[in-house]
CSV table of C-alpha atoms in Angstrom, one decimal:
chain,number,residue,atom,x,y,z
A,217,MET,CA,19.9,-10.4,8.4
A,218,ALA,CA,16.2,-10.8,7.9
A,219,ASP,CA,14.9,-14.6,7.0
A,220,GLN,CA,14.9,-15.0,3.4
A,221,THR,CA,14.1,-18.7,3.4
A,222,PHE,CA,10.6,-18.0,2.2
A,223,LEU,CA,11.9,-17.2,-1.3
A,224,GLY,CA,12.4,-20.9,-1.7
A,225,TRP,CA,8.5,-21.3,-1.5
A,226,PRO,CA,6.9,-22.6,-4.7
A,227,PHE,CA,5.0,-19.3,-5.0
A,228,PHE,CA,8.0,-17.7,-6.6
A,229,GLU,CA,9.9,-18.0,-9.8
A,230,GLU,CA,13.6,-17.1,-10.5
A,231,ALA,CA,12.5,-13.6,-11.5
A,232,HIS,CA,11.0,-12.9,-8.3
A,233,ARG,CA,14.0,-14.1,-6.3
A,234,ALA,CA,16.3,-11.9,-8.5
A,235,ARG,CA,13.9,-8.9,-7.9
A,236,ALA,CA,14.0,-9.4,-4.1
A,237,HIS,CA,17.8,-9.6,-4.2
A,238,GLU,CA,17.8,-6.4,-6.4
A,239,VAL,CA,15.5,-4.5,-4.0
A,240,GLU,CA,17.5,-5.7,-0.9
A,241,ALA,CA,20.8,-4.7,-2.1
A,242,TRP,CA,19.5,-1.3,-3.3
A,243,ALA,CA,17.8,-0.7,0.3
A,244,ALA,CA,20.7,-1.7,2.2
A,245,GLU,CA,23.0,0.9,0.4
A,246,ALA,CA,20.5,3.7,-0.2
A,247,LEU,CA,18.1,3.9,2.8
A,248,GLY,CA,20.5,4.4,5.6
A,249,ALA,CA,19.5,7.8,6.7
A,250,VAL,CA,16.0,8.9,5.3
A,251,ASP,CA,14.9,12.3,6.5
A,252,HIS,CA,11.5,11.8,8.2
A,253,GLY,CA,11.3,15.5,9.2
A,254,ASP,CA,10.5,16.8,5.6
A,255,VAL,CA,8.6,14.1,4.1
A,256,ASP,CA,7.8,16.0,1.0
A,257,LYS,CA,11.3,16.5,0.2
A,258,SER,CA,12.3,12.8,1.1
A,259,CYS,CA,9.5,11.2,-1.0
A,260,ARG,CA,10.3,13.3,-4.1
A,261,ASP,CA,14.1,12.3,-3.5
A,262,LEU,CA,13.1,8.6,-2.9
A,263,VAL,CA,10.9,8.4,-6.0
A,264,ALA,CA,13.4,9.9,-8.1
A,265,ARG,CA,16.2,7.3,-6.8
A,266,MET,CA,14.1,4.4,-7.1
A,267,GLY,CA,13.1,5.5,-10.7
A,268,GLN,CA,16.8,5.7,-11.6
A,269,ALA,CA,17.7,2.5,-10.1
A,270,GLY,CA,14.7,0.9,-12.1
A,271,LEU,CA,12.8,-0.3,-9.1
A,272,LEU,CA,9.7,1.5,-10.2
A,273,ASN,CA,9.4,-0.5,-13.3
A,274,ALA,CA,7.2,-2.9,-11.5
A,275,THR,CA,4.7,-0.2,-10.5
A,276,ALA,CA,3.2,0.3,-13.9
A,277,SER,CA,2.5,-1.6,-17.0
A,278,MET,CA,2.0,-0.8,-20.6
A,279,ASP,CA,0.5,-4.1,-21.4
A,280,GLY,CA,-2.2,-4.0,-18.5
A,281,VAL,CA,-0.6,-6.7,-16.4
A,282,LEU,CA,1.0,-6.2,-13.0
A,283,ASP,CA,3.2,-8.8,-11.4
A,284,VAL,CA,1.7,-8.7,-7.9
A,285,ARG,CA,4.6,-10.8,-6.4
A,286,SER,CA,7.0,-8.4,-7.6
A,287,LEU,CA,5.0,-5.6,-5.9
A,288,CYS,CA,4.6,-7.5,-2.7
A,289,LEU,CA,8.2,-8.5,-2.4
A,290,SER,CA,9.3,-5.0,-3.1
A,291,ARG,CA,7.0,-3.5,-0.5
A,292,GLU,CA,8.0,-6.2,2.0
A,293,ILE,CA,11.5,-5.4,1.9
A,294,LEU,CA,11.4,-1.5,1.5
A,295,ALA,CA,9.1,-1.6,4.6
A,296,ARG,CA,11.5,-3.7,6.5
A,297,HIS,CA,14.2,-1.1,5.8
A,298,ASP,CA,12.1,2.2,6.0
A,299,GLY,CA,8.5,3.0,5.9
A,300,LEU,CA,8.7,6.2,3.9
A,301,ALA,CA,10.6,4.3,1.3
A,302,ASP,CA,7.7,1.6,1.0
A,303,PHE,CA,5.1,4.5,1.0
A,304,ALA,CA,6.9,6.4,-2.0
A,305,PHE,CA,7.1,3.0,-3.9
A,306,ALA,CA,3.5,2.0,-3.3
A,307,MET,CA,1.9,5.1,-4.3
A,308,GLN,CA,3.7,5.2,-7.7
A,309,GLY,CA,1.9,2.0,-8.3
A,310,LEU,CA,-1.4,2.8,-6.6
A,311,GLY,CA,-1.7,6.1,-8.3
A,312,THR,CA,-1.1,4.8,-11.8
A,313,GLY,CA,-2.9,1.5,-11.3
A,314,ALA,CA,-6.1,2.5,-13.0
A,315,ILE,CA,-4.1,3.8,-16.0
A,316,SER,CA,-1.9,0.5,-16.1
A,317,LEU,CA,-5.0,-1.8,-16.0
A,318,PHE,CA,-7.7,0.3,-17.8
A,319,GLY,CA,-6.0,3.2,-19.5
A,320,THR,CA,-5.8,4.0,-23.2
A,321,GLU,CA,-2.7,3.9,-25.0
A,322,ALA,CA,-2.5,7.8,-25.0
A,323,GLN,CA,-3.0,7.8,-21.3
A,324,LYS,CA,-0.3,5.1,-20.7
A,325,ALA,CA,2.2,6.8,-23.1
A,326,ALA,CA,1.7,10.3,-21.4
A,327,TRP,CA,2.2,9.2,-17.8
A,328,LEU,CA,3.6,5.7,-17.2
A,329,PRO,CA,7.2,6.1,-18.5
A,330,LYS,CA,7.4,9.2,-16.3
A,331,THR,CA,6.1,7.7,-13.1
A,332,ARG,CA,8.4,4.5,-13.8
A,333,ALA,CA,11.3,6.7,-14.2
A,334,GLY,CA,10.7,8.7,-11.1
A,335,ALA,CA,10.1,11.8,-13.1
A,336,ALA,CA,6.5,12.2,-12.0
A,337,ILE,CA,4.6,11.5,-8.8
A,338,ALA,CA,1.2,9.7,-8.8
A,339,ALA,CA,-1.7,9.8,-6.5
A,340,PHE,CA,-5.0,7.8,-6.0
A,341,ALA,CA,-7.9,10.1,-5.2
A,342,LEU,CA,-10.8,8.1,-4.0
A,343,THR,CA,-11.7,8.6,-0.3
A,344,GLU,CA,-14.2,11.5,0.5
A,345,PRO,CA,-14.9,13.0,3.9
A,346,GLN,CA,-18.3,11.2,4.4
A,347,SER,CA,-17.7,8.0,2.8
A,348,GLY,CA,-14.4,6.5,3.8
A,349,SER,CA,-14.4,3.0,2.8
A,350,ASP,CA,-18.0,3.1,1.3
A,351,VAL,CA,-16.8,4.1,-2.0
A,352,ALA,CA,-20.3,3.5,-3.5
A,353,ASN,CA,-21.4,6.7,-1.5
A,354,SER,CA,-18.9,9.0,-3.2
A,355,THR,CA,-20.6,12.3,-4.0
A,356,MET,CA,-18.0,14.2,-6.0
A,357,THR,CA,-19.4,14.9,-9.4
A,358,ALA,CA,-18.1,15.0,-12.9
A,359,THR,CA,-20.7,16.7,-15.3
A,360,ARG,CA,-20.3,16.3,-19.1
A,361,GLU,CA,-20.2,19.4,-21.0
A,362,GLY,CA,-19.5,18.8,-24.6
A,363,GLU,CA,-15.9,17.6,-25.0
A,364,TRP,CA,-15.2,18.3,-21.3
A,365,PHE,CA,-16.0,16.9,-17.9
A,366,VAL,CA,-16.4,19.4,-15.0
A,367,LEU,CA,-15.3,18.1,-11.6
A,368,ASN,CA,-16.6,19.4,-8.3
A,369,GLY,CA,-16.3,18.1,-4.8
A,370,GLU,CA,-13.6,17.1,-2.3
A,371,LYS,CA,-11.3,14.2,-1.7
A,372,THR,CA,-9.5,13.6,1.7
A,373,TRP,CA,-6.7,11.4,3.0
A,374,ILE,CA,-5.0,11.5,-0.5
A,375,SER,CA,-1.5,10.1,-0.2
A,376,ASN,CA,0.9,12.3,-2.2
A,377,GLY,CA,-1.6,15.0,-2.0
A,378,GLY,CA,0.3,18.2,-2.4
A,379,ILE,CA,3.3,16.7,-4.1
A,380,ALA,CA,1.8,14.6,-7.0
A,381,ASP,CA,2.1,15.5,-10.6
A,382,VAL,CA,-1.1,13.4,-11.6
A,383,TYR,CA,-4.1,12.2,-9.9
A,384,THR,CA,-6.5,9.3,-10.6
A,385,VAL,CA,-9.8,10.8,-9.4
A,386,PHE,CA,-13.1,9.1,-9.0
A,387,ALA,CA,-16.2,10.9,-9.3
A,388,ARG,CA,-20.0,10.5,-9.9
A,389,THR,CA,-21.2,10.7,-13.7
A,390,GLY,CA,-24.7,9.4,-12.8
A,391,GLU,CA,-25.2,6.3,-15.0
A,392,GLY,CA,-26.8,4.7,-12.0
A,393,ALA,CA,-27.3,4.9,-8.4
A,394,GLY,CA,-24.5,4.0,-6.0
A,395,ALA,CA,-21.6,1.9,-7.4
A,396,LYS,CA,-23.1,2.1,-11.0
A,397,GLY,CA,-22.6,5.7,-11.3
A,398,LEU,CA,-19.0,6.5,-11.0
A,399,SER,CA,-16.3,7.1,-13.4
A,400,ALA,CA,-12.4,7.5,-13.2
A,401,PHE,CA,-10.3,10.3,-14.6
A,402,VAL,CA,-6.6,11.3,-15.1
A,403,VAL,CA,-6.2,14.7,-13.6
A,404,PRO,CA,-2.8,16.5,-14.0
A,405,ALA,CA,-2.0,18.4,-10.7
A,406,ASP,CA,-1.8,21.9,-12.4
A,407,THR,CA,-5.4,21.7,-13.7
A,408,PRO,CA,-7.2,24.8,-13.0
A,409,GLY,CA,-9.7,24.5,-10.3
A,410,LEU,CA,-7.7,21.7,-8.4
A,411,SER,CA,-6.4,22.8,-5.1
A,412,VAL,CA,-4.8,21.5,-2.0
A,413,VAL,CA,-6.9,22.9,1.0
A,414,ALA,CA,-5.3,21.1,3.8
A,415,ARG,CA,-2.2,19.1,4.8
A,416,LEU,CA,-2.9,16.2,7.2
A,417,GLU,CA,-0.6,15.5,10.0
A,418,THR,CA,-0.5,11.9,11.3
A,419,ILE,CA,1.5,9.7,13.9
A,420,ALA,CA,3.6,8.5,11.2
A,421,PRO,CA,4.3,11.4,8.9
A,422,HIS,CA,3.6,11.1,5.2
A,423,PRO,CA,2.3,13.4,2.3
A,424,LEU,CA,-1.3,13.4,2.8
A,425,ALA,CA,-3.8,16.1,1.9
A,426,THR,CA,-7.4,17.1,1.4
A,427,LEU,CA,-8.1,18.2,-2.3
A,428,ARG,CA,-11.0,20.4,-3.6
A,429,PHE,CA,-12.3,20.6,-7.1
A,430,ASP,CA,-14.0,23.7,-8.1
A,431,ASN,CA,-15.4,23.6,-11.7
A,432,CYS,CA,-12.2,21.6,-12.6
A,433,ARG,CA,-12.5,21.1,-16.3
A,434,VAL,CA,-10.6,18.1,-17.9
A,435,PRO,CA,-11.0,17.0,-21.5
A,436,ALA,CA,-13.1,13.8,-22.3
A,437,GLU,CA,-9.8,12.0,-23.3
A,438,ALA,CA,-9.2,12.2,-19.4
A,439,LEU,CA,-11.7,9.4,-18.7
A,440,ILE,CA,-10.4,6.1,-17.8
A,441,GLY,CA,-12.4,3.3,-19.4
A,442,VAL,CA,-16.1,4.0,-19.8
A,443,PRO,CA,-18.5,6.2,-17.9
A,444,GLY,CA,-19.9,4.3,-15.0
A,445,GLN,CA,-16.9,1.8,-14.8
A,446,GLY,CA,-15.3,3.8,-12.1
A,447,PHE,CA,-16.4,1.6,-9.2
A,448,ARG,CA,-15.0,-1.4,-11.0
A,449,ILE,CA,-11.9,0.1,-11.9
A,450,ALA,CA,-11.3,1.1,-8.2
A,451,MET,CA,-12.0,-2.3,-6.9
A,452,SER,CA,-9.7,-4.0,-9.5
A,453,VAL,CA,-6.8,-1.7,-8.4
A,454,LEU,CA,-7.5,-2.4,-4.8
A,455,ASP,CA,-7.6,-6.0,-5.7
A,456,VAL,CA,-4.1,-5.8,-6.8
A,457,PHE,CA,-2.6,-3.3,-4.3
A,458,ARG,CA,-4.4,-4.6,-1.1
A,459,SER,CA,-2.1,-7.6,-1.1
A,460,THR,CA,0.8,-5.2,-1.2
A,461,VAL,CA,-0.4,-3.3,2.0
A,462,ALA,CA,-0.3,-6.7,3.7
A,463,ALA,CA,3.2,-7.1,2.5
A,464,ALA,CA,4.2,-3.8,3.9
A,465,ALA,CA,2.7,-4.8,7.2
A,466,LEU,CA,4.9,-8.0,6.9
A,467,GLY,CA,8.0,-6.0,6.4
A,468,PHE,CA,7.4,-4.1,9.5
A,469,ALA,CA,6.7,-7.2,11.3
A,470,ARG,CA,9.9,-8.9,10.2
A,471,ARG,CA,11.9,-5.7,11.3
A,472,ALA,CA,10.3,-5.9,14.6
A,473,LEU,CA,11.1,-9.6,15.1
A,474,ASP,CA,14.6,-8.9,14.0
A,475,GLU,CA,15.0,-6.1,16.5
A,476,ALA,CA,13.5,-8.2,19.3
A,477,LEU,CA,15.7,-11.3,18.4
A,478,ALA,CA,18.8,-9.1,18.7
A,479,ARG,CA,17.7,-7.5,22.0
A,480,VAL,CA,16.7,-10.6,24.0
A,481,GLN,CA,19.9,-12.1,23.3
A,482,VAL,CA,22.1,-9.2,24.7
A,483,ARG,CA,19.7,-7.9,27.3
A,484,LYS,CA,20.4,-9.6,30.7
A,485,VAL,CA,18.1,-10.1,33.6
A,486,GLN,CA,19.6,-11.4,36.9
A,487,GLY,CA,22.7,-12.3,35.0
A,488,ALA,CA,21.0,-14.4,32.3
A,489,PRO,CA,19.8,-13.1,28.7
A,490,LEU,CA,16.1,-12.4,28.3
A,491,SER,CA,16.2,-15.2,25.6
A,492,GLU,CA,16.5,-17.8,28.3
A,493,LEU,CA,13.2,-16.9,30.0
A,494,GLN,CA,10.3,-19.3,28.9
A,495,MET,CA,7.9,-16.4,28.8
A,496,VAL,CA,10.3,-14.4,26.4
A,497,GLN,CA,10.4,-17.5,24.2
A,498,GLY,CA,6.7,-17.7,24.2
A,499,HIS,CA,6.6,-14.1,22.7
A,500,ILE,CA,9.2,-14.9,20.1
A,501,ALA,CA,7.4,-18.2,19.1
A,502,ASP,CA,4.2,-16.3,18.6
A,503,MET,CA,5.9,-13.5,16.6
A,504,ALA,CA,7.7,-16.0,14.4
A,505,LEU,CA,4.3,-17.7,13.9
A,506,ASP,CA,2.5,-14.5,12.9
A,507,VAL,CA,5.1,-13.6,10.5
A,508,ASP,CA,5.1,-16.7,8.5
A,509,ALA,CA,1.4,-17.2,8.6
A,510,ALA,CA,1.0,-13.6,7.2
A,511,ALA,CA,3.7,-14.5,4.5
A,512,LEU,CA,1.6,-17.5,3.5
A,513,LEU,CA,-1.6,-15.6,3.0
A,514,ILE,CA,0.1,-12.7,1.2
A,515,TYR,CA,2.0,-14.8,-1.3
A,516,ARG,CA,-1.0,-17.2,-1.8
A,517,ALA,CA,-3.0,-14.0,-2.7
A,518,ALA,CA,-0.3,-12.5,-5.0
A,519,TRP,CA,0.5,-16.0,-6.7
A,520,THR,CA,-3.3,-16.5,-7.3
A,521,LYS,CA,-3.7,-13.2,-9.1
A,522,ASP,CA,-0.5,-13.6,-11.1
A,523,SER,CA,-1.7,-17.2,-12.2
A,524,GLY,CA,-4.7,-15.4,-14.1
A,525,ALA,CA,-7.6,-15.2,-11.5
A,526,PRO,CA,-9.6,-12.3,-12.5
A,527,ARG,CA,-10.3,-11.3,-8.9
A,528,VAL,CA,-8.8,-12.3,-5.7
A,529,THR,CA,-11.1,-10.3,-3.4
A,530,ARG,CA,-11.3,-12.9,-0.6
A,531,GLU,CA,-7.7,-13.8,-0.7
A,532,ALA,CA,-6.5,-10.3,-0.7
A,533,ALA,CA,-9.0,-9.4,2.3
A,534,MET,CA,-7.8,-12.2,4.2
A,535,ALA,CA,-4.1,-11.3,3.5
A,536,LYS,CA,-4.6,-7.8,4.5
A,537,LEU,CA,-6.7,-8.4,7.5
A,538,PHE,CA,-4.2,-11.0,8.9
A,539,ALA,CA,-1.0,-9.4,8.1
A,540,THR,CA,-1.9,-6.0,9.3
A,541,ASP,CA,-3.6,-7.0,12.7
A,542,HIS,CA,-0.9,-9.5,13.5
A,543,ALA,CA,1.9,-7.3,12.5
A,544,GLN,CA,0.5,-4.7,15.1
A,545,GLN,CA,0.8,-7.6,17.7
A,546,VAL,CA,4.2,-8.5,16.7
A,547,ILE,CA,5.4,-4.8,16.9
A,548,ASP,CA,3.7,-4.5,20.1
A,549,LYS,CA,5.4,-7.6,21.6
A,550,ALA,CA,8.8,-6.2,20.3
A,551,VAL,CA,8.1,-2.9,22.2
A,552,GLN,CA,7.5,-4.7,25.3
A,553,LEU,CA,10.5,-6.7,25.0
A,554,PHE,CA,12.5,-3.6,24.7
A,555,GLY,CA,11.0,-2.2,27.9
A,556,GLY,CA,11.5,1.6,28.5
A,557,ASP,CA,13.5,1.8,25.4
A,558,GLY,CA,10.7,0.5,23.3
A,559,VAL,CA,8.8,3.7,23.7
A,560,LYS,CA,11.9,6.0,23.3
A,561,SER,CA,11.7,8.5,20.4
A,562,GLY,CA,14.1,7.4,17.7
A,563,GLU,CA,14.1,3.6,18.4
A,564,VAL,CA,13.3,1.4,15.4
A,565,VAL,CA,10.5,-0.4,17.4
A,566,GLU,CA,9.0,2.9,18.5
A,567,ARG,CA,8.8,4.0,14.7
A,568,LEU,CA,7.4,0.7,13.8
A,569,TYR,CA,4.7,1.1,16.4
A,570,ARG,CA,3.7,4.4,14.9
A,571,GLU,CA,4.0,3.2,11.3
A,572,ILE,CA,1.9,0.0,11.4
A,573,ARG,CA,-1.3,1.5,12.8
A,574,ALA,CA,-2.6,3.1,9.6
A,575,LEU,CA,-2.3,0.1,7.6
A,576,ARG,CA,-5.0,-1.4,9.6
A,577,ILE,CA,-7.3,1.5,8.1
A,578,TYR,CA,-6.4,2.5,4.7
A,579,GLU,CA,-7.3,0.6,1.5
A,580,GLY,CA,-10.2,-0.9,3.6
A,581,ALA,CA,-10.1,-0.9,7.4
A,582,SER,CA,-9.9,-4.3,9.2
A,583,ASP,CA,-13.7,-4.5,9.9
A,584,VAL,CA,-14.5,-3.9,6.4
A,585,GLN,CA,-12.3,-6.9,5.3
A,586,ARG,CA,-14.1,-9.0,7.7
A,587,VAL,CA,-17.3,-8.0,5.9
A,588,VAL,CA,-15.7,-8.8,2.6
A,589,ILE,CA,-14.5,-12.2,3.7
A,590,ALA,CA,-17.8,-13.1,5.3
A,591,ARG,CA,-19.7,-12.1,2.1
A,592,GLN,CA,-17.3,-14.0,-0.2
A,593,THR,CA,-17.4,-17.2,2.0
A,594,LEU,CA,-21.2,-17.0,2.2
A,595,ALA,CA,-21.6,-16.5,-1.7
A,596,ALA,CA,-19.1,-19.4,-2.4
A,597,HIS,CA,-20.9,-21.6,-0.1
A,598,ALA,CA,-24.2,-20.8,-1.6
A,599,ALA,CA,-22.7,-21.7,-5.1
A,600,GLY,CA,-21.5,-24.8,-3.7
A,601,GLY,CA,-17.8,-23.8,-3.7
A,602,VAL,CA,-17.1,-24.0,0.1
């Protein structure tokens, strides 16, 4: 049984503790044997079942407010049980985040009840081949033609690409240079001119694709917010969901620690359990420390956002950087403690070793988070706040 004493921390209210127990109970019953061979089918099935269970209600909001602590708790628990379940849950929130926070009432009514019910799959189409984390350098265009916008360009590494029913797409509308000239749009997957040109395979399989937009026409009502607001919308969405990436990493790390604890108490060397070796105890201590430190940073960021902070850029960046980098270290130690079995295909720690790596890249790579933290800290110091 994974440690749950952290639920007693003052970051949480009773509703969050109830949410954690609800997700834990569902995951324990429903995630015994997820098929990682056919990820498209499994993700569709997971979204449908989570929707039916009401777990996806936290991923979208008709009133423009998302409870970040609920999102983080959900991702941590799901990731501890199964990485694909975490992915399916998270992408429903990320894919509709711009609609929840900035969408019109009509946009919310058209899509959020469906995504929350698991009847539609959502995706967030931001990354481009040449820009990566440098969102301001996006080159995909959206040209106004009367009551329409015409989209042209390419997006890549799009989670749920190929299985999504709706995409939130960011394109250059030209109100200004760089970050000032981007806008966001709701684009149904069946819109003419939108095509999946490549499916992308990774070390931990997930539905990923490259999308192409060839004279893809969407009505003016598809615009989210106002023209030129796209960069702000994207950053606001990432401000919410970046902490949840850290929470998923924490879930992986907790599972690795649990697996390692069980292993070292039954595996014997020269007649004694591994757990009696001081060097092994040192590894366990480091793993436990990394898990708790990550949890503190994550739930500080989530609590700060839920308490009304307009932005938590620094806190979220710290949480994502520390949690993902240190989860990698925790999992690596678990693999080491398992010895040869740790790299055997099908072992839990081997799967975790593959799952964790991408989290240090997507939604802002680790080095980008360091830049964000430094700039935020320098700016606060200049303003007399640090």
